[in-house]
CSV table of C-alpha atoms in Angstrom, one decimal:
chain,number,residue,atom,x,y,z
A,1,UNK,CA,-4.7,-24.9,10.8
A,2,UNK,CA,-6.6,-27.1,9.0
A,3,UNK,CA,-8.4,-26.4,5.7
A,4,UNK,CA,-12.0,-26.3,5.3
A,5,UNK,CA,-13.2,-28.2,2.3
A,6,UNK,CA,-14.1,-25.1,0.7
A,7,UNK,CA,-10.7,-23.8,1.2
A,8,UNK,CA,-9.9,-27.4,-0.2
A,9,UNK,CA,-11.8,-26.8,-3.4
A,10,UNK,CA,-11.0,-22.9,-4.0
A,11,UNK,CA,-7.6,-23.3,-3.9
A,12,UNK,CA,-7.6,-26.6,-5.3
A,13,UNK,CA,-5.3,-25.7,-8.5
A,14,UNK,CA,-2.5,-24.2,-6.9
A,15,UNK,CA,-2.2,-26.6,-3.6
A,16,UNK,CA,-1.8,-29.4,-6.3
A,17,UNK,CA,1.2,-27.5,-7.6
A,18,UNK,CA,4.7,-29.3,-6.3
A,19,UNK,CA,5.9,-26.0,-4.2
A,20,UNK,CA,2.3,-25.6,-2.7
A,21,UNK,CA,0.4,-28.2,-1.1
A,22,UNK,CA,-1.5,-28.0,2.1
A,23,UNK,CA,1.2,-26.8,4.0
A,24,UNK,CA,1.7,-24.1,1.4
A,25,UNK,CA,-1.8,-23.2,1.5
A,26,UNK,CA,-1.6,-22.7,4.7
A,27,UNK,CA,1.0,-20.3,4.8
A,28,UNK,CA,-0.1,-18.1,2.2
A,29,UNK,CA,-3.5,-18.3,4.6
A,30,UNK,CA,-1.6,-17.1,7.9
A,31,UNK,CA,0.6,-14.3,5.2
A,32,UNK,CA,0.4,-10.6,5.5
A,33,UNK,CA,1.2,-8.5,2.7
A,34,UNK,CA,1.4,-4.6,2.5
A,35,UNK,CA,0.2,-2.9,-1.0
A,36,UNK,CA,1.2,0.4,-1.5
A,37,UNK,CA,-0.8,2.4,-3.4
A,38,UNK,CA,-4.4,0.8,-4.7
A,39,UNK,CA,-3.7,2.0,-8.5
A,40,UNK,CA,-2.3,0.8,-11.8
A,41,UNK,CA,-0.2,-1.9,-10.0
A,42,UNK,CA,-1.6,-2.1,-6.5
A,43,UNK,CA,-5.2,-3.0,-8.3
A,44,UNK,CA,-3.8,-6.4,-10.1
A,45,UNK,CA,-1.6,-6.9,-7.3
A,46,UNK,CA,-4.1,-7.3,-4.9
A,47,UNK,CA,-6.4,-9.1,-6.8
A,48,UNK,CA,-4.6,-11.7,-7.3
A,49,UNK,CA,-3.2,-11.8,-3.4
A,50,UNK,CA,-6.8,-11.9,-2.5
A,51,UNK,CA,-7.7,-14.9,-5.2
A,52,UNK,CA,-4.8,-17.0,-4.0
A,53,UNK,CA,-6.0,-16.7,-0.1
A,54,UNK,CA,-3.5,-14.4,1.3
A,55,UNK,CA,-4.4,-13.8,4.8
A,56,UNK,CA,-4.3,-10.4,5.4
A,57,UNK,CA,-4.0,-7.3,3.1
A,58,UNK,CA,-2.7,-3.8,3.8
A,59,UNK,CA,-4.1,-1.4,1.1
A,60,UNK,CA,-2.5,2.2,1.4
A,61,UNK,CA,-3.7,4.8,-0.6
A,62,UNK,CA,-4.8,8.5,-0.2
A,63,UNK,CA,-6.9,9.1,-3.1
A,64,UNK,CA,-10.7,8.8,-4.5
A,65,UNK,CA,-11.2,6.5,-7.7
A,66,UNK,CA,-11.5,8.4,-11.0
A,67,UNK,CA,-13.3,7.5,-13.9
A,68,UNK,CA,-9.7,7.9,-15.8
A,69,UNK,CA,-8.5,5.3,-13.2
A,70,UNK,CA,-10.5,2.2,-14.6
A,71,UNK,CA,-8.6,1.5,-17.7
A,72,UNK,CA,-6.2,-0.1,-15.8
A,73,UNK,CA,-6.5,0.1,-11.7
A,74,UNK,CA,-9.3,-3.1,-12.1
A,75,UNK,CA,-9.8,-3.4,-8.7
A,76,UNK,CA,-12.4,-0.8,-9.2
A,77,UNK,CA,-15.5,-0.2,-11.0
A,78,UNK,CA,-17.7,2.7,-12.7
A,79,UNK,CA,-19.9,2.5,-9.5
A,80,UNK,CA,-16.8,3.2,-7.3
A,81,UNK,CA,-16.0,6.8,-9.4
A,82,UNK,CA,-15.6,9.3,-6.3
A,83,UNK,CA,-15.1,6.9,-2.8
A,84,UNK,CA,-11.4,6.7,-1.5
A,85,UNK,CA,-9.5,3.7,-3.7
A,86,UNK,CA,-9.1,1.8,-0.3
A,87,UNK,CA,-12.8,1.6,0.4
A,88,UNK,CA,-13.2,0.3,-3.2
A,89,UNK,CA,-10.5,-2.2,-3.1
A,90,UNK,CA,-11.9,-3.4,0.3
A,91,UNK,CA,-14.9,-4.1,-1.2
A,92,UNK,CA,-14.0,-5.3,-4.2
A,93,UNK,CA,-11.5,-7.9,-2.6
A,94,UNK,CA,-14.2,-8.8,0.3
A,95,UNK,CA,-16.6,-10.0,-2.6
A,96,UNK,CA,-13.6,-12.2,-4.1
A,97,UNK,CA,-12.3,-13.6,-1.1
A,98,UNK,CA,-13.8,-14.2,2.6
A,99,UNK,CA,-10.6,-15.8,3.7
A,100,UNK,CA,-9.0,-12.6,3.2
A,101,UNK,CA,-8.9,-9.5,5.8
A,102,UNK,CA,-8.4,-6.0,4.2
A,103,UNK,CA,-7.3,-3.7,6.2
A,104,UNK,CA,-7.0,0.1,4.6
A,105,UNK,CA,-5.1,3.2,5.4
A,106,UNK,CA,-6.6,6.2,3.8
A,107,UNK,CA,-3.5,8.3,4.0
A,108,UNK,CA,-0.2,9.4,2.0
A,109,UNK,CA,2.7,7.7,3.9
A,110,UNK,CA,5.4,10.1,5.2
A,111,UNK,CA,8.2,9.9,7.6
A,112,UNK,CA,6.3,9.8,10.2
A,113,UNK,CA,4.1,7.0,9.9
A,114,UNK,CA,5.6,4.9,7.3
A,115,UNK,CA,7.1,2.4,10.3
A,116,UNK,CA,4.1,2.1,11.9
A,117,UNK,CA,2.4,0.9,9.2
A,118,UNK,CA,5.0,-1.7,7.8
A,119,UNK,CA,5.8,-3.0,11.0
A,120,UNK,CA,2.7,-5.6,11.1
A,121,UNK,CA,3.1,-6.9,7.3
A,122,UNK,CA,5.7,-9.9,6.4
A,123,UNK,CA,6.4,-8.1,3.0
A,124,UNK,CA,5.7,-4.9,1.8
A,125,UNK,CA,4.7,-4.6,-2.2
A,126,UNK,CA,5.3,-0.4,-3.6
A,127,UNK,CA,2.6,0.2,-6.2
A,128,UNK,CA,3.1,3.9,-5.3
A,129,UNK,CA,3.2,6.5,-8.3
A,130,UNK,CA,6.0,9.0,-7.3
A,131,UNK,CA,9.6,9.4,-6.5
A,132,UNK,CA,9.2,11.0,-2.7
A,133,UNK,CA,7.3,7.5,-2.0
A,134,UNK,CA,9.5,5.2,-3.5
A,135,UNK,CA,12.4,6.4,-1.6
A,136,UNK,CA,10.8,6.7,1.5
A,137,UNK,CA,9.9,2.8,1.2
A,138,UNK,CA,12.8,1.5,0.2
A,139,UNK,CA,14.6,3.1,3.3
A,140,UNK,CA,12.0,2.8,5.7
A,141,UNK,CA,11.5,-1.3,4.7
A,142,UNK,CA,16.0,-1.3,4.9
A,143,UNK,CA,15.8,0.3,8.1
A,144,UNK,CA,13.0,-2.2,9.5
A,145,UNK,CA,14.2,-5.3,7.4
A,146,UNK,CA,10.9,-5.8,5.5
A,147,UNK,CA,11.4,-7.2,2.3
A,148,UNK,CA,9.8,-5.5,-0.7
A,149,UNK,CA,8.8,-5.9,-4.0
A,150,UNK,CA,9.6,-2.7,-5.7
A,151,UNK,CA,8.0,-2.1,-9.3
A,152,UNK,CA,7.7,0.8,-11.3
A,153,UNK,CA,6.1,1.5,-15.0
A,154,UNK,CA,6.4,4.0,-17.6
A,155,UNK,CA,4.6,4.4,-21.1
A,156,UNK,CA,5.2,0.5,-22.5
A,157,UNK,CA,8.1,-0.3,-20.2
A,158,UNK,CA,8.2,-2.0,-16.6
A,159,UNK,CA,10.7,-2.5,-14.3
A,160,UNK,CA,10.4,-4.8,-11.2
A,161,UNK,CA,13.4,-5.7,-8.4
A,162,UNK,CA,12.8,-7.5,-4.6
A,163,UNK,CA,14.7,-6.4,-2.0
A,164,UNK,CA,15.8,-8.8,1.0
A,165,UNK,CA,17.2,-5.9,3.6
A,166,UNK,CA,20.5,-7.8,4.8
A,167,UNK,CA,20.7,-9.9,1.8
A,168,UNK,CA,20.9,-8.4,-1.0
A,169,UNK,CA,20.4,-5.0,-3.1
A,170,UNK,CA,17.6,-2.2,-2.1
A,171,UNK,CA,16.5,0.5,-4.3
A,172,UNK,CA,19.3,3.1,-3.8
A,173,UNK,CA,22.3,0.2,-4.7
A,174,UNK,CA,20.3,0.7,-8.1
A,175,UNK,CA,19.6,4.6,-8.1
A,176,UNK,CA,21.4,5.8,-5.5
A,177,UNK,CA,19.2,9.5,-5.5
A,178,UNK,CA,15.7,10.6,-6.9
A,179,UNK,CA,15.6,12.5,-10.2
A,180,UNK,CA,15.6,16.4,-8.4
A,181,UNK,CA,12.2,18.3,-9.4
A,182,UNK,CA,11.1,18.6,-12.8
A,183,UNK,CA,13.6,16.0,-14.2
A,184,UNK,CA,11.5,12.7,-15.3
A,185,UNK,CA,7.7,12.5,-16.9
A,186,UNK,CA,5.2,13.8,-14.7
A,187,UNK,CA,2.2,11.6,-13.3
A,188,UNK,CA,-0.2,12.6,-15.9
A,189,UNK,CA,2.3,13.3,-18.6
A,190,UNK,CA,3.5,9.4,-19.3
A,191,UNK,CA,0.7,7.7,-20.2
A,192,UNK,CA,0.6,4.1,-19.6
A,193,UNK,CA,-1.0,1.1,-21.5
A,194,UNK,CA,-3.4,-0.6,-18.9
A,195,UNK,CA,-2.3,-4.3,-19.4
A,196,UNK,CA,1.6,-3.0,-19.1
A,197,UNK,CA,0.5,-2.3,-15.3
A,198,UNK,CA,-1.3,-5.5,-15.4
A,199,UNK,CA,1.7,-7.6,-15.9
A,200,UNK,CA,4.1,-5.6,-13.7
A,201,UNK,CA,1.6,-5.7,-10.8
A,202,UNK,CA,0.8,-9.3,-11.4
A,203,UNK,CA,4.8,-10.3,-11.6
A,204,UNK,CA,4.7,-8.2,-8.2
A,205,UNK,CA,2.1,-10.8,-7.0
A,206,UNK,CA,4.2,-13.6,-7.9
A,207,UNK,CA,7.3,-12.8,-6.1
A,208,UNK,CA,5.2,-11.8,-2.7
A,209,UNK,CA,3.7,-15.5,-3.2
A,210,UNK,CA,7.3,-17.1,-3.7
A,211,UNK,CA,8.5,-15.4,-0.9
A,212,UNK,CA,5.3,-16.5,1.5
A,213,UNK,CA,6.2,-20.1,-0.1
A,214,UNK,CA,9.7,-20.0,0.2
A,215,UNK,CA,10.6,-21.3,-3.1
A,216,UNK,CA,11.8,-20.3,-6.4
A,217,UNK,CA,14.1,-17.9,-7.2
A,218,UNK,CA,13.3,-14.6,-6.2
A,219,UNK,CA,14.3,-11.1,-8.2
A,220,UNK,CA,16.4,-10.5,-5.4
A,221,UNK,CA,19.9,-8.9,-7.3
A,222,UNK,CA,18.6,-8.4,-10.5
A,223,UNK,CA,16.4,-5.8,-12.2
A,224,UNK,CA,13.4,-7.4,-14.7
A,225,UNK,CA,12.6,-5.0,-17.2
A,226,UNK,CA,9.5,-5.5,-19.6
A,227,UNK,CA,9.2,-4.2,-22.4
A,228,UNK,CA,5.4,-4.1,-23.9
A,229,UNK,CA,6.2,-3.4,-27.4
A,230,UNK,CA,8.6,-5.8,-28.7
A,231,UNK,CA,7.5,-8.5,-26.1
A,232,UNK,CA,10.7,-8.8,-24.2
A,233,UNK,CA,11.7,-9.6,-20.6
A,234,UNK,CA,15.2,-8.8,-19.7
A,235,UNK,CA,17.3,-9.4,-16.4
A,236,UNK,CA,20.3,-6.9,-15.8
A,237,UNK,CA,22.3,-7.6,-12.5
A,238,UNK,CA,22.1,-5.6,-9.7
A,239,UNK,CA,25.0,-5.9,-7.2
A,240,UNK,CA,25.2,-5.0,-3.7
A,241,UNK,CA,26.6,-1.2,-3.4
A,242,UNK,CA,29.2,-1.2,-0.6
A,243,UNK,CA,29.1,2.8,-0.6
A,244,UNK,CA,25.1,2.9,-1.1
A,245,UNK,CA,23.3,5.6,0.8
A,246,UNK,CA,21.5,3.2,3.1
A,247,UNK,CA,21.8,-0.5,3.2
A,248,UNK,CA,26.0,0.1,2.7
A,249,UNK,CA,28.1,-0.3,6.6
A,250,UNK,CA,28.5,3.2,6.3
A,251,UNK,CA,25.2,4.6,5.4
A,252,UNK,CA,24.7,8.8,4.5
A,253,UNK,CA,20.8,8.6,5.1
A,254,UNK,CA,20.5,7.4,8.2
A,255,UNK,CA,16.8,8.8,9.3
A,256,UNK,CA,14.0,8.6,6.6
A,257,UNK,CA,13.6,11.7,4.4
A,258,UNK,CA,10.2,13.3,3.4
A,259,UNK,CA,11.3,14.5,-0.5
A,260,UNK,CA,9.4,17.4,-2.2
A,261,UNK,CA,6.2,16.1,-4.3
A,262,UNK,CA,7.4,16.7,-8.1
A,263,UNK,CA,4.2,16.2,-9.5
A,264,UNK,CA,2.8,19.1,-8.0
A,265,UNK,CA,5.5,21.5,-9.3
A,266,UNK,CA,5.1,23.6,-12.4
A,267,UNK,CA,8.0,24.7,-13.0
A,268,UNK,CA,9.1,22.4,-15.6
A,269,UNK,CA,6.9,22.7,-19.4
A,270,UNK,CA,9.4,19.4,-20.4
A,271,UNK,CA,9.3,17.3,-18.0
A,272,UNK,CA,11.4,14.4,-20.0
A,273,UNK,CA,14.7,13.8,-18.4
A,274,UNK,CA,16.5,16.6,-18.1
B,1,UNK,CA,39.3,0.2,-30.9
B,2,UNK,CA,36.1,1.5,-32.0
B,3,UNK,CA,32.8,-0.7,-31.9
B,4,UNK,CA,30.1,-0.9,-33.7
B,5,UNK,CA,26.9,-1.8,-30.4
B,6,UNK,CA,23.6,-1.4,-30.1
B,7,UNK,CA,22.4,0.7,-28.0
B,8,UNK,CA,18.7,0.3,-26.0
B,9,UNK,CA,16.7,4.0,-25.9
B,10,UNK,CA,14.3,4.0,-23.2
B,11,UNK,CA,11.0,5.6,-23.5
B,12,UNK,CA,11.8,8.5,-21.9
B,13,UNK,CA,14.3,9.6,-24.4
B,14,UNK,CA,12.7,8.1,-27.1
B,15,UNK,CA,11.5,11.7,-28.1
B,16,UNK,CA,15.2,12.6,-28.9
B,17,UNK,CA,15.7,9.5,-30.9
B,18,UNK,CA,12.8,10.1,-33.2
B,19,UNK,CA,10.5,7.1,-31.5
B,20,UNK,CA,13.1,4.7,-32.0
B,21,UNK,CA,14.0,2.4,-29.1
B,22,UNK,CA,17.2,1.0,-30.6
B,23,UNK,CA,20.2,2.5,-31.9
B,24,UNK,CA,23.4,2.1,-33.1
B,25,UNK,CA,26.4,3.6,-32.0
B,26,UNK,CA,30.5,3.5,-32.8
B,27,UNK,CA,32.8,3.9,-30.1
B,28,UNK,CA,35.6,2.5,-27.8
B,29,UNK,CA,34.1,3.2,-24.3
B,30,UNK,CA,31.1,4.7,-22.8
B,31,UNK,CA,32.1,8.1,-22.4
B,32,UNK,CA,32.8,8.1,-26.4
B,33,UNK,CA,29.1,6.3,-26.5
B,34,UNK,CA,27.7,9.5,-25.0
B,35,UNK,CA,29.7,12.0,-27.4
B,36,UNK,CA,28.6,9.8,-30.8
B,37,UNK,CA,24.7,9.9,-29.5
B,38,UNK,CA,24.9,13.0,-28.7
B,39,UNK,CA,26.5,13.4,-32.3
B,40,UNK,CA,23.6,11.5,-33.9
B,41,UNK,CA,20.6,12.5,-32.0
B,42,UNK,CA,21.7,16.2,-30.4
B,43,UNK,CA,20.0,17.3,-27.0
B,44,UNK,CA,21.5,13.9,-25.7
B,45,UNK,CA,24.3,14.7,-23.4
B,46,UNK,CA,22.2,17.0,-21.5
B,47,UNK,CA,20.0,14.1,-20.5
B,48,UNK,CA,22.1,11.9,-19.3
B,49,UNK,CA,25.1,13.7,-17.9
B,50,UNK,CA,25.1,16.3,-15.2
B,51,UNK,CA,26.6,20.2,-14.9
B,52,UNK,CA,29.7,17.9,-13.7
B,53,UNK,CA,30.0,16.1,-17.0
B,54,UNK,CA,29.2,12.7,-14.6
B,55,UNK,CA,26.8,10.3,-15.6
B,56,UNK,CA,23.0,11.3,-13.5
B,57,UNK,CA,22.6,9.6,-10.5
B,58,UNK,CA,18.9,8.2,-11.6
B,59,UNK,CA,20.1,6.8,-15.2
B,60,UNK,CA,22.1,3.9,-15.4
B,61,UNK,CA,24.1,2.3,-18.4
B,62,UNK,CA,24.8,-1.5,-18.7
B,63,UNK,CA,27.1,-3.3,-21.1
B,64,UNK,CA,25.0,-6.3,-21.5
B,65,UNK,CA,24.0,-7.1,-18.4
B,66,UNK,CA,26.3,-5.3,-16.2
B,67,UNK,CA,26.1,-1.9,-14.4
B,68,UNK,CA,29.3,0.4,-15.3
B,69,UNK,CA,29.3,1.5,-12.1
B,70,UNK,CA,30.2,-1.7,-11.1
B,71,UNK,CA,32.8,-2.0,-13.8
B,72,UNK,CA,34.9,0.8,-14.7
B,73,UNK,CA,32.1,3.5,-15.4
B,74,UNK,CA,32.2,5.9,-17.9
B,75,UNK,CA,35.8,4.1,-19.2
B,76,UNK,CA,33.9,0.8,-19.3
B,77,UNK,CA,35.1,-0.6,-22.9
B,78,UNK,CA,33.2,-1.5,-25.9
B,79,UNK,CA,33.8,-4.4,-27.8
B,80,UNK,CA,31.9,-5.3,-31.4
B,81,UNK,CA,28.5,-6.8,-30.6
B,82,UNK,CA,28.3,-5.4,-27.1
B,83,UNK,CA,24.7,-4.3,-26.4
B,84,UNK,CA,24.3,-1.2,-24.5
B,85,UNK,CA,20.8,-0.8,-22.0
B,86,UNK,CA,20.2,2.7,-20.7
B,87,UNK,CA,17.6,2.5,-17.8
B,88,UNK,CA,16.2,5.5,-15.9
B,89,UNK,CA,14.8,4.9,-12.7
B,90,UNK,CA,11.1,5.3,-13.3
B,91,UNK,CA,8.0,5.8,-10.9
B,92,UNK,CA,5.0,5.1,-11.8
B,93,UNK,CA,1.7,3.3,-10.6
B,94,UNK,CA,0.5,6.0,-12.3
B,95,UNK,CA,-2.8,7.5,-10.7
């Protein structure tokens, strides 16, 4: 496929990077990336998929925007308050990029659709904000080989692993269960700074790029962890589990499981690790 | 021998630890680790180890950079200067 001279001149500072070039252009043009959830790091994410010409984006998200929303999901504006997130991300990523298709799913995955909605994407990002979701991913994109880029953010901290099914770690070789009910911070009870999403969901950005690109080293093994206060980025390794629950040869979960929705239980006042 | 490490607090326990995010902590292995925090900042134990006394399946512990499960878990050894990282599995895009 050859690029327009538009294409030539909007993309013209990264296809003069070493690792890009036309031909990396063009696969980041012919791409298809899945965003799960369009919120604190789905938003950024996104954005910056859309602005480097990625050819087609999945956004998956079940809920309407809220004015509490914009400090950090930038995706969407004021105007936006009230329509369903994926209708606003559409729009927003429409007006940024024409090279890129949006395709939304206004719906909470589950067990029952999860495959069906991974299975046309060549990566698979999780921006989702709950436990039940997480899980489901991780061992919906193991049992389909999709690679993912997991992330996950809490107060100033941010945590950020991808997962080659078949190659290396998943989600479970790291926590091998959920937290049960009641156990961690609730959705509303954390609190997040807005620019700690920002640079977790942009980092998720740049490995879904390097993995369209092929090149560089990918977080595939090891577990980034940010830390917005003091400034810090730190690696720890994360090896293969041989007895984990569902990448290992002898897997316990071997069909995907629909977990209980915390946030909507009450029955925890503390809901700090417990 | 005992050792003197620091140890790395995440946020979600930061409440127990009085905001702070690092700590220091004397002991030989990580199971004494536990006991001494738990000494210094009571209410401790309970978040990080189970009915069973075993470490919770969602919180990790790394010496340096290294998982304990991967090494010889709650035995894992200490040695002066060792830094200790505990990380929660966290969820958040936060709606």
């Amino acid at each position: 496929m050859a690029l327009t001279n538009e294409q030539i001149d909007r993309y013209s500072r990264q296809i003069i990077l070493p690792n890009v070039g036309g031909k990396g252009q063009d696969k980041i043009l012919k791409s298809k990336v899945l965003v799960i959830g369009t919120g604190g790091l789905g938003a950024p994410c996104s954005f910056y998929l859309a602005a480097a010409g990625v050819g087609k984006i999945g956004l998956v998200d079940s809920d309407k925007v809220e004015l509490n929303n914009l400090q950090r999901q930038i995706v969407h504006t004021t105007l936006d308050v009230g329509i369903p997130k994926v209708e606003s991300g559409k729009k927003r990523l429409n007006a940024l990029n024409p090279d890129t298709e949006v395709v939304t799913y206004n719906l909470r995955l589950d067990s029952g659709n999860i495959l069906d909605v991974i299975k046309d994407y060549d990566i698979v990002v999780d921006g989702s904000d709950n436990f039940p979701t997480r899980y489901l991913v991780n061992d919906a994109c193991v049992i389909a080989k999709k690679p993912l880029v997991h992330a996950g953010i809490f107060r100033y901290d941010g945590q950020i692993m991808t997962i080659l099914p078949g190659k290396g770690p998943c989600y479970r070789c790291l926590f091998p269960e959920p937290p049960p009910a009641g156990a961690v911070p609730s959705c509303q009870e954390g609190g997040i700074l807005g620019a700690v999403a920002g640079v977790l969901g942009v980092l998720q950005a740049n490995e879904a790029l390097k993995f369209i690109l092929q090149s560089g080293e990918l977080l595939s093994g090891r577990l980034l962890i940010f830390n917005a206060s003091d400034a810090s980025f730190r690696t720890v390794k994360v090896p293969k589990d041989k007895d984990c629950p569902v990448c290992s040869e002898h897997p316990t979960v071997t069909k995907l499981i629909d977990y209980q929705e915390f946030c909507s239980l009450k029955q925890n006042k503390d809901c700090s690790i417990k | 021998m005992m050792a003197k490490v620091k140890v790395r607090i995440p946020a979600p326990l930061q409440k127990i630890t009085q905001n702070k995010q690092e700590v220091i902590a004397e002991a030989k292995n990580i199971k004494e680790l536990i006991l001494d925090l738990e000494k210094q900042f009571p209410g401790m134990k309970d978040r990080l180890l189970d009915e069973s006394g075993k470490i919770r399946r969602f919180i990790n512990f790394y010496v340096n950079d290294e998982d304990i499960r991967f090494l010889k878990q709650d035995e894992t050894q200490l040695v002066e200067g060792s830094e200790v990282s505990i990380i929660p599995a966290i969820a958040g895009g936060l709606k």
